[in-house]
């Protein structure tokens, strides 16, 4: 049973061929009691961006996967658009301020 409280529009991606799917997959690695994680999820919700949340405390191997994909970064959140590493909340917020966040979804 999950005690996770949803903060945005987190969802699981359907099992489809990603090459035929024009939608950008957004993944946010999060952890418990993380205000920046909550802020990142609110940022995505505010911009109508669907994302998949992976809580590194609840998913075995998720921390190692995140660290590898984020080139050694161990802080949360870590945000990815497809396989492109965006960074954490501060980097996503900077992209939003510059009106570049939506461009990454194209």
mmCIF file of C-alpha atoms in Angstrom:
data_model
loop_
_atom_site.group_PDB
_atom_site.id
_atom_site.type_symbol
_atom_site.label_atom_id
_atom_site.label_comp_id
_atom_site.label_asym_id
_atom_site.label_seq_id
_atom_site.Cartn_x
_atom_site.Cartn_y
_atom_site.Cartn_z
ATOM 1 C CA UNK A 1 0.000 0.000 0.000
ATOM 2 C CA UNK A 2 1.386 3.394 -0.987
ATOM 3 C CA UNK A 3 1.328 6.323 1.422
ATOM 4 C CA UNK A 4 2.351 8.710 -1.327
ATOM 5 C CA UNK A 5 0.319 11.915 -1.549
ATOM 6 C CA UNK A 6 0.011 13.150 -5.134
ATOM 7 C CA UNK A 7 1.105 16.737 -5.706
ATOM 8 C CA UNK A 8 0.680 17.006 -9.472
ATOM 9 C CA UNK A 9 -0.318 15.043 -12.514
ATOM 10 C CA UNK A 10 2.075 12.145 -12.130
ATOM 11 C CA UNK A 11 1.322 9.189 -14.350
ATOM 12 C CA UNK A 12 2.847 6.057 -15.780
ATOM 13 C CA UNK A 13 3.746 6.107 -19.438
ATOM 14 C CA UNK A 14 1.908 3.583 -21.555
ATOM 15 C CA UNK A 15 3.973 0.771 -22.998
ATOM 16 C CA UNK A 16 4.378 2.106 -26.515
ATOM 17 C CA UNK A 17 7.123 2.465 -29.051
ATOM 18 C CA UNK A 18 8.718 5.793 -28.089
ATOM 19 C CA UNK A 19 9.744 6.476 -31.685
ATOM 20 C CA UNK A 20 6.117 6.553 -32.795
ATOM 21 C CA UNK A 21 5.032 8.585 -29.757
ATOM 22 C CA UNK A 22 5.443 12.299 -30.428
ATOM 23 C CA UNK A 23 4.989 13.226 -26.771
ATOM 24 C CA UNK A 24 8.067 14.025 -24.747
ATOM 25 C CA UNK A 25 8.460 11.854 -21.688
ATOM 26 C CA UNK A 26 9.212 13.819 -18.547
ATOM 27 C CA UNK A 27 10.615 11.944 -15.564
ATOM 28 C CA UNK A 28 11.199 13.443 -12.132
ATOM 29 C CA UNK A 29 13.235 11.551 -9.564
ATOM 30 C CA UNK A 30 11.995 12.572 -6.121
ATOM 31 C CA UNK A 31 12.352 11.629 -2.493
ATOM 32 C CA UNK A 32 10.493 11.923 0.792
ATOM 33 C CA UNK A 33 10.062 15.247 2.582
ATOM 34 C CA UNK A 34 11.562 17.172 -0.328
ATOM 35 C CA UNK A 35 10.224 20.693 -0.767
ATOM 36 C CA UNK A 36 12.108 21.184 -4.033
ATOM 37 C CA UNK A 37 10.550 17.979 -5.366
ATOM 38 C CA UNK A 38 7.091 19.301 -4.508
ATOM 39 C CA UNK A 39 7.953 22.633 -6.141
ATOM 40 C CA UNK A 40 9.142 20.843 -9.304
ATOM 41 C CA UNK A 41 5.881 18.880 -9.481
ATOM 42 C CA UNK A 42 3.850 22.079 -9.023
ATOM 43 C CA UNK A 43 5.915 23.722 -11.780
ATOM 44 C CA UNK A 44 5.054 20.865 -14.137
ATOM 45 C CA UNK A 45 1.367 21.031 -13.178
ATOM 46 C CA UNK A 46 1.345 24.824 -13.664
ATOM 47 C CA UNK A 47 2.694 24.307 -17.189
ATOM 48 C CA UNK A 48 0.322 21.402 -17.974
ATOM 49 C CA UNK A 49 3.241 18.995 -18.324
ATOM 50 C CA UNK A 50 2.534 15.365 -17.531
ATOM 51 C CA UNK A 51 5.369 13.537 -15.864
ATOM 52 C CA UNK A 52 6.304 10.246 -14.322
ATOM 53 C CA UNK A 53 7.497 10.456 -10.734
ATOM 54 C CA UNK A 54 10.064 7.977 -9.477
ATOM 55 C CA UNK A 55 10.497 8.164 -5.714
ATOM 56 C CA UNK A 56 14.029 6.973 -5.002
ATOM 57 C CA UNK A 57 13.024 5.900 -1.480
ATOM 58 C CA UNK A 58 10.298 3.563 -2.743
ATOM 59 C CA UNK A 59 11.760 2.110 -5.947
ATOM 60 C CA UNK A 60 14.654 -0.314 -5.622
ATOM 61 C CA UNK A 61 17.623 0.723 -7.750
ATOM 62 C CA UNK A 62 16.136 4.119 -8.600
ATOM 63 C CA UNK A 63 18.860 6.073 -6.799
ATOM 64 C CA UNK A 64 21.633 4.322 -8.733
ATOM 65 C CA UNK A 65 19.729 4.780 -11.994
ATOM 66 C CA UNK A 66 19.236 8.509 -11.281
ATOM 67 C CA UNK A 67 22.882 9.072 -10.348
ATOM 68 C CA UNK A 68 24.042 7.344 -13.530
ATOM 69 C CA UNK A 69 21.641 9.271 -15.783
ATOM 70 C CA UNK A 70 22.431 12.585 -14.020
ATOM 71 C CA UNK A 71 26.204 12.197 -14.415
ATOM 72 C CA UNK A 72 26.836 11.633 -10.728
ATOM 73 C CA UNK A 73 24.399 14.146 -9.259
ATOM 74 C CA UNK A 74 22.850 12.737 -6.106
ATOM 75 C CA UNK A 75 20.466 15.535 -5.122
ATOM 76 C CA UNK A 76 16.726 15.456 -5.710
ATOM 77 C CA UNK A 77 14.780 16.304 -7.692
ATOM 78 C CA UNK A 78 16.472 15.355 -10.945
ATOM 79 C CA UNK A 79 14.391 16.119 -14.035
ATOM 80 C CA UNK A 80 14.672 14.576 -17.487
ATOM 81 C CA UNK A 81 12.876 15.423 -20.721
ATOM 82 C CA UNK A 82 13.211 12.231 -22.752
ATOM 83 C CA UNK A 83 16.872 11.371 -22.156
ATOM 84 C CA UNK A 84 17.957 15.015 -21.792
ATOM 85 C CA UNK A 85 18.991 15.876 -18.238
ATOM 86 C CA UNK A 86 17.462 19.215 -17.275
ATOM 87 C CA UNK A 87 18.805 19.339 -13.722
ATOM 88 C CA UNK A 88 16.870 20.098 -10.573
ATOM 89 C CA UNK A 89 14.091 22.491 -9.651
ATOM 90 C CA UNK A 90 16.238 25.633 -10.026
ATOM 91 C CA UNK A 91 17.177 24.749 -13.597
ATOM 92 C CA UNK A 92 13.574 23.893 -14.514
ATOM 93 C CA UNK A 93 12.369 27.166 -12.973
ATOM 94 C CA UNK A 94 14.994 29.121 -14.932
ATOM 95 C CA UNK A 95 13.781 27.483 -18.153
ATOM 96 C CA UNK A 96 10.201 28.402 -17.238
ATOM 97 C CA UNK A 97 11.159 32.049 -16.612
ATOM 98 C CA UNK A 98 12.895 32.188 -20.010
ATOM 99 C CA UNK A 99 9.842 30.609 -21.701
ATOM 100 C CA UNK A 100 12.028 27.704 -22.837
ATOM 101 C CA UNK A 101 10.321 24.923 -20.892
ATOM 102 C CA UNK A 102 7.594 24.356 -23.474
ATOM 103 C CA UNK A 103 10.182 24.389 -26.303
ATOM 104 C CA UNK A 104 11.783 21.277 -24.825
ATOM 105 C CA UNK A 105 8.497 19.427 -25.195
ATOM 106 C CA UNK A 106 8.430 19.807 -28.968
#
